Amino acid sequence: MKRLATILILAVGVLVWQACIPKYTLNGAAIDYSKYRTISFSDFPIRAALVYPPLQQVFENKLMDMIAQQTRLRVVDNPNSDLRMEGEITGFNLSPQAVGEDAYASQTRLTITVRVRYIDNKNSNLSKEQSFSAYRDFPSSEMLTDVQDDLCNQISTDLIDLIFNATLGDW
């Protein structure tokens, strides 16, 4: 009888201990998968004055890849999906940053701005429209054409993180 009581106390103790362990999601997604199963995207056309055509495809691919890797949402081609993201690339700007001894810029900053409309078709109160910007500096001695592929990849990754955290991550 004493042995049965000890086993019962240990079993209850293990259950209570496991119930107290906090559970974390490392990707930051705050999605109720019982309500949300699908997401769709529209094109993100470039509406900036300065245009780098490959940027649209790079940005869109990175956005869809992150959603596919970090969530269990199924990407569909249907504007009536549970969630929808659409928008446009509104800025592709260069600005001088650091001035050298010769009074010329020694660093140039490339800033990309994206306006995103996040549409929650299940709860319109969670829908939002917001602009996101990210940048990278590069030496002014380098031509933009030589570094823009790498810069656009890096900046797109930063933008996708910001967008994910503000929408699906609900931060």
mmCIF file with all atom_site columns, C-alpha atoms in Angstrom:
data_model
loop_
_atom_site.group_PDB
_atom_site.id
_atom_site.type_symbol
_atom_site.label_atom_id
_atom_site.label_alt_id
_atom_site.label_comp_id
_atom_site.label_asym_id
_atom_site.label_entity_id
_atom_site.label_seq_id
_atom_site.pdbx_PDB_ins_code
_atom_site.Cartn_x
_atom_site.Cartn_y
_atom_site.Cartn_z
_atom_site.occupancy
_atom_site.B_iso_or_equiv
_atom_site.pdbx_formal_charge
_atom_site.auth_seq_id
_atom_site.auth_comp_id
_atom_site.auth_asym_id
_atom_site.auth_atom_id
_atom_site.pdbx_PDB_model_num
ATOM 1   C CA . MET A 1 1   ? 0.000   0.000  0.000   1.00 0.00 ? 1   MET A CA 1
ATOM 2   C CA . LYS A 1 2   ? 2.850   2.346  0.838   1.00 0.00 ? 2   LYS A CA 1
ATOM 3   C CA . ARG A 1 3   ? 4.523   1.546  -2.494  1.00 0.00 ? 3   ARG A CA 1
ATOM 4   C CA . LEU A 1 4   ? 1.303   2.309  -4.423  1.00 0.00 ? 4   LEU A CA 1
ATOM 5   C CA . ALA A 1 5   ? 0.984   5.655  -2.652  1.00 0.00 ? 5   ALA A CA 1
ATOM 6   C CA . THR A 1 6   ? 4.607   6.518  -3.522  1.00 0.00 ? 6   THR A CA 1
ATOM 7   C CA . ILE A 1 7   ? 4.068   5.668  -7.197  1.00 0.00 ? 7   ILE A CA 1
ATOM 8   C CA . LEU A 1 8   ? 0.859   7.691  -7.259  1.00 0.00 ? 8   LEU A CA 1
ATOM 9   C CA . ILE A 1 9   ? 2.577   10.714 -5.679  1.00 0.00 ? 9   ILE A CA 1
ATOM 10  C CA . LEU A 1 10  ? 5.451   10.470 -8.181  1.00 0.00 ? 10  LEU A CA 1
ATOM 11  C CA . ALA A 1 11  ? 3.055   10.218 -11.128 1.00 0.00 ? 11  ALA A CA 1
ATOM 12  C CA . VAL A 1 12  ? 1.069   13.250 -9.985  1.00 0.00 ? 12  VAL A CA 1
ATOM 13  C CA . GLY A 1 13  ? 4.332   15.124 -9.344  1.00 0.00 ? 13  GLY A CA 1
ATOM 14  C CA . VAL A 1 14  ? 5.591   14.428 -12.873 1.00 0.00 ? 14  VAL A CA 1
ATOM 15  C CA . LEU A 1 15  ? 2.298   15.559 -14.411 1.00 0.00 ? 15  LEU A CA 1
ATOM 16  C CA . VAL A 1 16  ? 2.287   18.778 -12.370 1.00 0.00 ? 16  VAL A CA 1
ATOM 17  C CA . TRP A 1 17  ? 5.951   19.436 -13.208 1.00 0.00 ? 17  TRP A CA 1
ATOM 18  C CA . GLN A 1 18  ? 5.369   18.973 -16.960 1.00 0.00 ? 18  GLN A CA 1
ATOM 19  C CA . ALA A 1 19  ? 2.316   21.229 -16.870 1.00 0.00 ? 19  ALA A CA 1
ATOM 20  C CA . CYS A 1 20  ? 4.467   24.021 -15.420 1.00 0.00 ? 20  CYS A CA 1
ATOM 21  C CA . ILE A 1 21  ? 7.084   23.947 -18.167 1.00 0.00 ? 21  ILE A CA 1
ATOM 22  C CA . PRO A 1 22  ? 6.654   27.045 -20.365 1.00 0.00 ? 22  PRO A CA 1
ATOM 23  C CA . LYS A 1 23  ? 6.394   26.421 -24.081 1.00 0.00 ? 23  LYS A CA 1
ATOM 24  C CA . TYR A 1 24  ? 7.973   28.822 -26.553 1.00 0.00 ? 24  TYR A CA 1
ATOM 25  C CA . THR A 1 25  ? 7.828   29.117 -30.313 1.00 0.00 ? 25  THR A CA 1
ATOM 26  C CA . LEU A 1 26  ? 11.196  30.153 -31.661 1.00 0.00 ? 26  LEU A CA 1
ATOM 27  C CA . ASN A 1 27  ? 9.851   31.677 -34.849 1.00 0.00 ? 27  ASN A CA 1
ATOM 28  C CA . GLY A 1 28  ? 7.696   34.262 -33.088 1.00 0.00 ? 28  GLY A CA 1
ATOM 29  C CA . ALA A 1 29  ? 4.532   33.342 -34.988 1.00 0.00 ? 29  ALA A CA 1
ATOM 30  C CA . ALA A 1 30  ? 1.339   34.051 -33.060 1.00 0.00 ? 30  ALA A CA 1
ATOM 31  C CA . ILE A 1 31  ? -1.141  32.270 -35.306 1.00 0.00 ? 31  ILE A CA 1
ATOM 32  C CA . ASP A 1 32  ? -4.195  30.314 -34.209 1.00 0.00 ? 32  ASP A CA 1
ATOM 33  C CA . TYR A 1 33  ? -3.991  27.451 -36.699 1.00 0.00 ? 33  TYR A CA 1
ATOM 34  C CA . SER A 1 34  ? -7.494  26.310 -35.793 1.00 0.00 ? 34  SER A CA 1
ATOM 35  C CA . LYS A 1 35  ? -8.775  29.562 -37.398 1.00 0.00 ? 35  LYS A CA 1
ATOM 36  C CA . TYR A 1 36  ? -6.115  30.415 -39.970 1.00 0.00 ? 36  TYR A CA 1
ATOM 37  C CA . ARG A 1 37  ? -5.058  27.888 -42.579 1.00 0.00 ? 37  ARG A CA 1
ATOM 38  C CA . THR A 1 38  ? -4.334  29.859 -45.770 1.00 0.00 ? 38  THR A CA 1
ATOM 39  C CA . ILE A 1 39  ? -2.537  32.999 -46.886 1.00 0.00 ? 39  ILE A CA 1
ATOM 40  C CA . SER A 1 40  ? -2.310  34.669 -50.288 1.00 0.00 ? 40  SER A CA 1
ATOM 41  C CA . PHE A 1 41  ? -0.076  37.345 -51.740 1.00 0.00 ? 41  PHE A CA 1
ATOM 42  C CA . SER A 1 42  ? -0.447  39.869 -54.499 1.00 0.00 ? 42  SER A CA 1
ATOM 43  C CA . ASP A 1 43  ? 2.461   41.311 -56.449 1.00 0.00 ? 43  ASP A CA 1
ATOM 44  C CA . PHE A 1 44  ? 4.507   44.058 -54.789 1.00 0.00 ? 44  PHE A CA 1
ATOM 45  C CA . PRO A 1 45  ? 5.112   46.373 -57.768 1.00 0.00 ? 45  PRO A CA 1
ATOM 46  C CA . ILE A 1 46  ? 7.867   48.963 -57.634 1.00 0.00 ? 46  ILE A CA 1
ATOM 47  C CA . ARG A 1 47  ? 6.391   52.464 -57.328 1.00 0.00 ? 47  ARG A CA 1
ATOM 48  C CA . ALA A 1 48  ? 9.671   54.190 -56.457 1.00 0.00 ? 48  ALA A CA 1
ATOM 49  C CA . ALA A 1 49  ? 11.263  56.910 -58.581 1.00 0.00 ? 49  ALA A CA 1
ATOM 50  C CA . LEU A 1 50  ? 14.530  54.939 -58.820 1.00 0.00 ? 50  LEU A CA 1
ATOM 51  C CA . VAL A 1 51  ? 13.871  51.406 -60.034 1.00 0.00 ? 51  VAL A CA 1
ATOM 52  C CA . TYR A 1 52  ? 15.901  48.198 -59.750 1.00 0.00 ? 52  TYR A CA 1
ATOM 53  C CA . PRO A 1 53  ? 13.695  45.614 -61.544 1.00 0.00 ? 53  PRO A CA 1
ATOM 54  C CA . PRO A 1 54  ? 15.004  42.399 -59.852 1.00 0.00 ? 54  PRO A CA 1
ATOM 55  C CA . LEU A 1 55  ? 14.061  43.815 -56.428 1.00 0.00 ? 55  LEU A CA 1
ATOM 56  C CA . GLN A 1 56  ? 10.375  42.953 -56.823 1.00 0.00 ? 56  GLN A CA 1
ATOM 57  C CA . GLN A 1 57  ? 11.037  39.264 -57.480 1.00 0.00 ? 57  GLN A CA 1
ATOM 58  C CA . VAL A 1 58  ? 13.690  39.021 -54.741 1.00 0.00 ? 58  VAL A CA 1
ATOM 59  C CA . PHE A 1 59  ? 11.374  40.627 -52.181 1.00 0.00 ? 59  PHE A CA 1
ATOM 60  C CA . GLU A 1 60  ? 8.302   38.563 -53.114 1.00 0.00 ? 60  GLU A CA 1
ATOM 61  C CA . ASN A 1 61  ? 10.246  35.270 -53.092 1.00 0.00 ? 61  ASN A CA 1
ATOM 62  C CA . LYS A 1 62  ? 11.834  36.010 -49.714 1.00 0.00 ? 62  LYS A CA 1
ATOM 63  C CA . LEU A 1 63  ? 8.454   36.938 -48.228 1.00 0.00 ? 63  LEU A CA 1
ATOM 64  C CA . MET A 1 64  ? 6.729   33.770 -49.438 1.00 0.00 ? 64  MET A CA 1
ATOM 65  C CA . ASP A 1 65  ? 9.693   31.590 -48.418 1.00 0.00 ? 65  ASP A CA 1
ATOM 66  C CA . MET A 1 66  ? 9.712   32.953 -44.880 1.00 0.00 ? 66  MET A CA 1
ATOM 67  C CA . ILE A 1 67  ? 5.964   32.443 -44.457 1.00 0.00 ? 67  ILE A CA 1
ATOM 68  C CA . ALA A 1 68  ? 6.273   28.881 -45.762 1.00 0.00 ? 68  ALA A CA 1
ATOM 69  C CA . GLN A 1 69  ? 9.247   28.100 -43.495 1.00 0.00 ? 69  GLN A CA 1
ATOM 70  C CA . GLN A 1 70  ? 8.090   29.845 -40.314 1.00 0.00 ? 70  GLN A CA 1
ATOM 71  C CA . THR A 1 71  ? 4.379   28.978 -40.312 1.00 0.00 ? 71  THR A CA 1
ATOM 72  C CA . ARG A 1 72  ? 2.036   26.147 -41.178 1.00 0.00 ? 72  ARG A CA 1
ATOM 73  C CA . LEU A 1 73  ? -0.064  28.403 -43.408 1.00 0.00 ? 73  LEU A CA 1
ATOM 74  C CA . ARG A 1 74  ? -0.732  27.133 -46.911 1.00 0.00 ? 74  ARG A CA 1
ATOM 75  C CA . VAL A 1 75  ? 0.013   29.658 -49.657 1.00 0.00 ? 75  VAL A CA 1
ATOM 76  C CA . VAL A 1 76  ? -2.930  29.854 -52.062 1.00 0.00 ? 76  VAL A CA 1
ATOM 77  C CA . ASP A 1 77  ? -3.791  32.005 -55.057 1.00 0.00 ? 77  ASP A CA 1
ATOM 78  C CA . ASN A 1 78  ? -7.134  33.232 -53.744 1.00 0.00 ? 78  ASN A CA 1
ATOM 79  C CA . PRO A 1 79  ? -7.864  36.779 -52.516 1.00 0.00 ? 79  PRO A CA 1
ATOM 80  C CA . ASN A 1 80  ? -10.464 35.312 -50.119 1.00 0.00 ? 80  ASN A CA 1
ATOM 81  C CA . SER A 1 81  ? -7.876  33.317 -48.187 1.00 0.00 ? 81  SER A CA 1
ATOM 82  C CA . ASP A 1 82  ? -7.845  33.571 -44.387 1.00 0.00 ? 82  ASP A CA 1
ATOM 83  C CA . LEU A 1 83  ? -4.955  36.066 -44.537 1.00 0.00 ? 83  LEU A CA 1
ATOM 84  C CA . ARG A 1 84  ? -3.658  38.226 -47.373 1.00 0.00 ? 84  ARG A CA 1
ATOM 85  C CA . MET A 1 85  ? -0.609  40.413 -47.921 1.00 0.00 ? 85  MET A CA 1
ATOM 86  C CA . GLU A 1 86  ? -0.383  43.010 -50.643 1.00 0.00 ? 86  GLU A CA 1
ATOM 87  C CA . GLY A 1 87  ? 1.406   46.278 -51.185 1.00 0.00 ? 87  GLY A CA 1
ATOM 88  C CA . GLU A 1 88  ? 4.116   48.011 -53.154 1.00 0.00 ? 88  GLU A CA 1
ATOM 89  C CA . ILE A 1 89  ? 7.768   48.948 -53.003 1.00 0.00 ? 89  ILE A CA 1
ATOM 90  C CA . THR A 1 90  ? 7.541   52.707 -52.539 1.00 0.00 ? 90  THR A CA 1
ATOM 91  C CA . GLY A 1 91  ? 11.149  53.719 -52.032 1.00 0.00 ? 91  GLY A CA 1
ATOM 92  C CA . PHE A 1 92  ? 14.586  52.880 -53.418 1.00 0.00 ? 92  PHE A CA 1
ATOM 93  C CA . ASN A 1 93  ? 16.718  55.814 -52.297 1.00 0.00 ? 93  ASN A CA 1
ATOM 94  C CA . LEU A 1 94  ? 20.397  56.675 -52.147 1.00 0.00 ? 94  LEU A CA 1
ATOM 95  C CA . SER A 1 95  ? 21.714  59.235 -49.685 1.00 0.00 ? 95  SER A CA 1
ATOM 96  C CA . PRO A 1 96  ? 25.240  60.327 -48.723 1.00 0.00 ? 96  PRO A CA 1
ATOM 97  C CA . GLN A 1 97  ? 26.170  59.475 -45.136 1.00 0.00 ? 97  GLN A CA 1
ATOM 98  C CA . ALA A 1 98  ? 29.764  60.141 -44.113 1.00 0.00 ? 98  ALA A CA 1
ATOM 99  C CA . VAL A 1 99  ? 31.784  63.055 -45.476 1.00 0.00 ? 99  VAL A CA 1
ATOM 100 C CA . GLY A 1 100 ? 35.482  62.482 -46.072 1.00 0.00 ? 100 GLY A CA 1
ATOM 101 C CA . GLU A 1 101 ? 38.406  64.912 -45.868 1.00 0.00 ? 101 GLU A CA 1
ATOM 102 C CA . ASP A 1 102 ? 37.855  65.991 -49.463 1.00 0.00 ? 102 ASP A CA 1
ATOM 103 C CA . ALA A 1 103 ? 34.240  67.048 -48.681 1.00 0.00 ? 103 ALA A CA 1
ATOM 104 C CA . TYR A 1 104 ? 32.822  64.142 -50.722 1.00 0.00 ? 104 TYR A CA 1
ATOM 105 C CA . ALA A 1 105 ? 30.671  61.387 -49.262 1.00 0.00 ? 105 ALA A CA 1
ATOM 106 C CA . SER A 1 106 ? 32.681  58.365 -48.200 1.00 0.00 ? 106 SER A CA 1
ATOM 107 C CA . GLN A 1 107 ? 29.585  56.267 -47.441 1.00 0.00 ? 107 GLN A CA 1
ATOM 108 C CA . THR A 1 108 ? 26.291  55.973 -49.270 1.00 0.00 ? 108 THR A CA 1
ATOM 109 C CA . ARG A 1 109 ? 23.078  54.568 -47.816 1.00 0.00 ? 109 ARG A CA 1
ATOM 110 C CA . LEU A 1 110 ? 20.600  52.533 -49.840 1.00 0.00 ? 110 LEU A CA 1
ATOM 111 C CA . THR A 1 111 ? 17.146  52.618 -48.225 1.00 0.00 ? 111 THR A CA 1
ATOM 112 C CA . ILE A 1 112 ? 14.233  50.514 -49.428 1.00 0.00 ? 112 ILE A CA 1
ATOM 113 C CA . THR A 1 113 ? 10.684  51.217 -48.257 1.00 0.00 ? 113 THR A CA 1
ATOM 114 C CA . VAL A 1 114 ? 7.735   48.860 -48.638 1.00 0.00 ? 114 VAL A CA 1
ATOM 115 C CA . ARG A 1 115 ? 4.073   49.587 -47.876 1.00 0.00 ? 115 ARG A CA 1
ATOM 116 C CA . VAL A 1 116 ? 2.209   46.454 -46.779 1.00 0.00 ? 116 VAL A CA 1
ATOM 117 C CA . ARG A 1 117 ? -1.496  45.849 -46.417 1.00 0.00 ? 117 ARG A CA 1
ATOM 118 C CA . TYR A 1 118 ? -2.122  42.891 -44.124 1.00 0.00 ? 118 TYR A CA 1
ATOM 119 C CA . ILE A 1 119 ? -5.704  41.713 -44.488 1.00 0.00 ? 119 ILE A CA 1
ATOM 120 C CA . ASP A 1 120 ? -7.241  39.366 -41.943 1.00 0.00 ? 120 ASP A CA 1
ATOM 121 C CA . ASN A 1 121 ? -10.428 38.027 -43.537 1.00 0.00 ? 121 ASN A CA 1
ATOM 122 C CA . LYS A 1 122 ? -11.468 36.321 -40.269 1.00 0.00 ? 122 LYS A CA 1
ATOM 123 C CA . ASN A 1 123 ? -11.067 39.365 -37.992 1.00 0.00 ? 123 ASN A CA 1
ATOM 124 C CA . SER A 1 124 ? -10.936 42.739 -39.734 1.00 0.00 ? 124 SER A CA 1
ATOM 125 C CA . ASN A 1 125 ? -9.782  44.425 -36.492 1.00 0.00 ? 125 ASN A CA 1
ATOM 126 C CA . LEU A 1 126 ? -6.409  42.723 -36.973 1.00 0.00 ? 126 LEU A CA 1
ATOM 127 C CA . SER A 1 127 ? -5.961  44.052 -40.519 1.00 0.00 ? 127 SER A CA 1
ATOM 128 C CA . LYS A 1 128 ? -3.389  46.815 -40.880 1.00 0.00 ? 128 LYS A CA 1
ATOM 129 C CA . GLU A 1 129 ? -1.492  48.915 -43.368 1.00 0.00 ? 129 GLU A CA 1
ATOM 130 C CA . GLN A 1 130 ? 2.035   49.971 -42.548 1.00 0.00 ? 130 GLN A CA 1
ATOM 131 C CA . SER A 1 131 ? 5.258   51.094 -44.230 1.00 0.00 ? 131 SER A CA 1
ATOM 132 C CA . PHE A 1 132 ? 8.565   49.423 -43.443 1.00 0.00 ? 132 PHE A CA 1
ATOM 133 C CA . SER A 1 133 ? 12.065  50.677 -44.248 1.00 0.00 ? 133 SER A CA 1
ATOM 134 C CA . ALA A 1 134 ? 15.488  49.115 -44.001 1.00 0.00 ? 134 ALA A CA 1
ATOM 135 C CA . TYR A 1 135 ? 18.891  50.227 -45.237 1.00 0.00 ? 135 TYR A CA 1
ATOM 136 C CA . ARG A 1 136 ? 22.504  49.283 -45.794 1.00 0.00 ? 136 ARG A CA 1
ATOM 137 C CA . ASP A 1 137 ? 25.538  51.525 -46.161 1.00 0.00 ? 137 ASP A CA 1
ATOM 138 C CA . PHE A 1 138 ? 28.280  50.931 -48.698 1.00 0.00 ? 138 PHE A CA 1
ATOM 139 C CA . PRO A 1 139 ? 31.507  52.748 -49.587 1.00 0.00 ? 139 PRO A CA 1
ATOM 140 C CA . SER A 1 140 ? 30.941  55.585 -52.044 1.00 0.00 ? 140 SER A CA 1
ATOM 141 C CA . SER A 1 141 ? 33.995  54.381 -53.928 1.00 0.00 ? 141 SER A CA 1
ATOM 142 C CA . GLU A 1 142 ? 31.917  51.402 -55.119 1.00 0.00 ? 142 GLU A CA 1
ATOM 143 C CA . MET A 1 143 ? 29.363  51.672 -57.891 1.00 0.00 ? 143 MET A CA 1
ATOM 144 C CA . LEU A 1 144 ? 25.775  50.876 -56.950 1.00 0.00 ? 144 LEU A CA 1
ATOM 145 C CA . THR A 1 145 ? 25.542  48.490 -59.899 1.00 0.00 ? 145 THR A CA 1
ATOM 146 C CA . ASP A 1 146 ? 28.365  46.426 -58.367 1.00 0.00 ? 146 ASP A CA 1
ATOM 147 C CA . VAL A 1 147 ? 26.779  46.042 -54.912 1.00 0.00 ? 147 VAL A CA 1
ATOM 148 C CA . GLN A 1 148 ? 23.018  46.354 -55.413 1.00 0.00 ? 148 GLN A CA 1
ATOM 149 C CA . ASP A 1 149 ? 22.302  42.618 -55.786 1.00 0.00 ? 149 ASP A CA 1
ATOM 150 C CA . ASP A 1 150 ? 23.862  41.850 -52.417 1.00 0.00 ? 150 ASP A CA 1
ATOM 151 C CA . LEU A 1 151 ? 22.416  44.961 -50.756 1.00 0.00 ? 151 LEU A CA 1
ATOM 152 C CA . CYS A 1 152 ? 18.901  44.230 -52.045 1.00 0.00 ? 152 CYS A CA 1
ATOM 153 C CA . ASN A 1 153 ? 19.103  40.667 -50.698 1.00 0.00 ? 153 ASN A CA 1
ATOM 154 C CA . GLN A 1 154 ? 20.239  41.871 -47.266 1.00 0.00 ? 154 GLN A CA 1
ATOM 155 C CA . ILE A 1 155 ? 17.713  44.695 -47.074 1.00 0.00 ? 155 ILE A CA 1
ATOM 156 C CA . SER A 1 156 ? 14.880  42.418 -48.270 1.00 0.00 ? 156 SER A CA 1
ATOM 157 C CA . THR A 1 157 ? 15.720  39.965 -45.479 1.00 0.00 ? 157 THR A CA 1
ATOM 158 C CA . ASP A 1 158 ? 15.541  42.787 -42.921 1.00 0.00 ? 158 ASP A CA 1
ATOM 159 C CA . LEU A 1 159 ? 12.231  44.009 -44.348 1.00 0.00 ? 159 LEU A CA 1
ATOM 160 C CA . ILE A 1 160 ? 10.723  40.515 -44.295 1.00 0.00 ? 160 ILE A CA 1
ATOM 161 C CA . ASP A 1 161 ? 11.688  40.127 -40.618 1.00 0.00 ? 161 ASP A CA 1
ATOM 162 C CA . LEU A 1 162 ? 10.039  43.465 -39.782 1.00 0.00 ? 162 LEU A CA 1
ATOM 163 C CA . ILE A 1 163 ? 6.887   42.589 -41.742 1.00 0.00 ? 163 ILE A CA 1
ATOM 164 C CA . PHE A 1 164 ? 6.638   39.097 -40.243 1.00 0.00 ? 164 PHE A CA 1
ATOM 165 C CA . ASN A 1 165 ? 6.996   40.406 -36.691 1.00 0.00 ? 165 ASN A CA 1
ATOM 166 C CA . ALA A 1 166 ? 4.435   43.173 -37.216 1.00 0.00 ? 166 ALA A CA 1
ATOM 167 C CA . THR A 1 167 ? 1.823   40.933 -38.836 1.00 0.00 ? 167 THR A CA 1
ATOM 168 C CA . LEU A 1 168 ? 2.036   37.184 -38.208 1.00 0.00 ? 168 LEU A CA 1
ATOM 169 C CA . GLY A 1 169 ? 4.330   37.551 -35.197 1.00 0.00 ? 169 GLY A CA 1
ATOM 170 C CA . ASP A 1 170 ? 1.928   40.106 -33.684 1.00 0.00 ? 170 ASP A CA 1
ATOM 171 C CA . TRP A 1 171 ? 4.734   41.955 -31.859 1.00 0.00 ? 171 TRP A CA 1
#
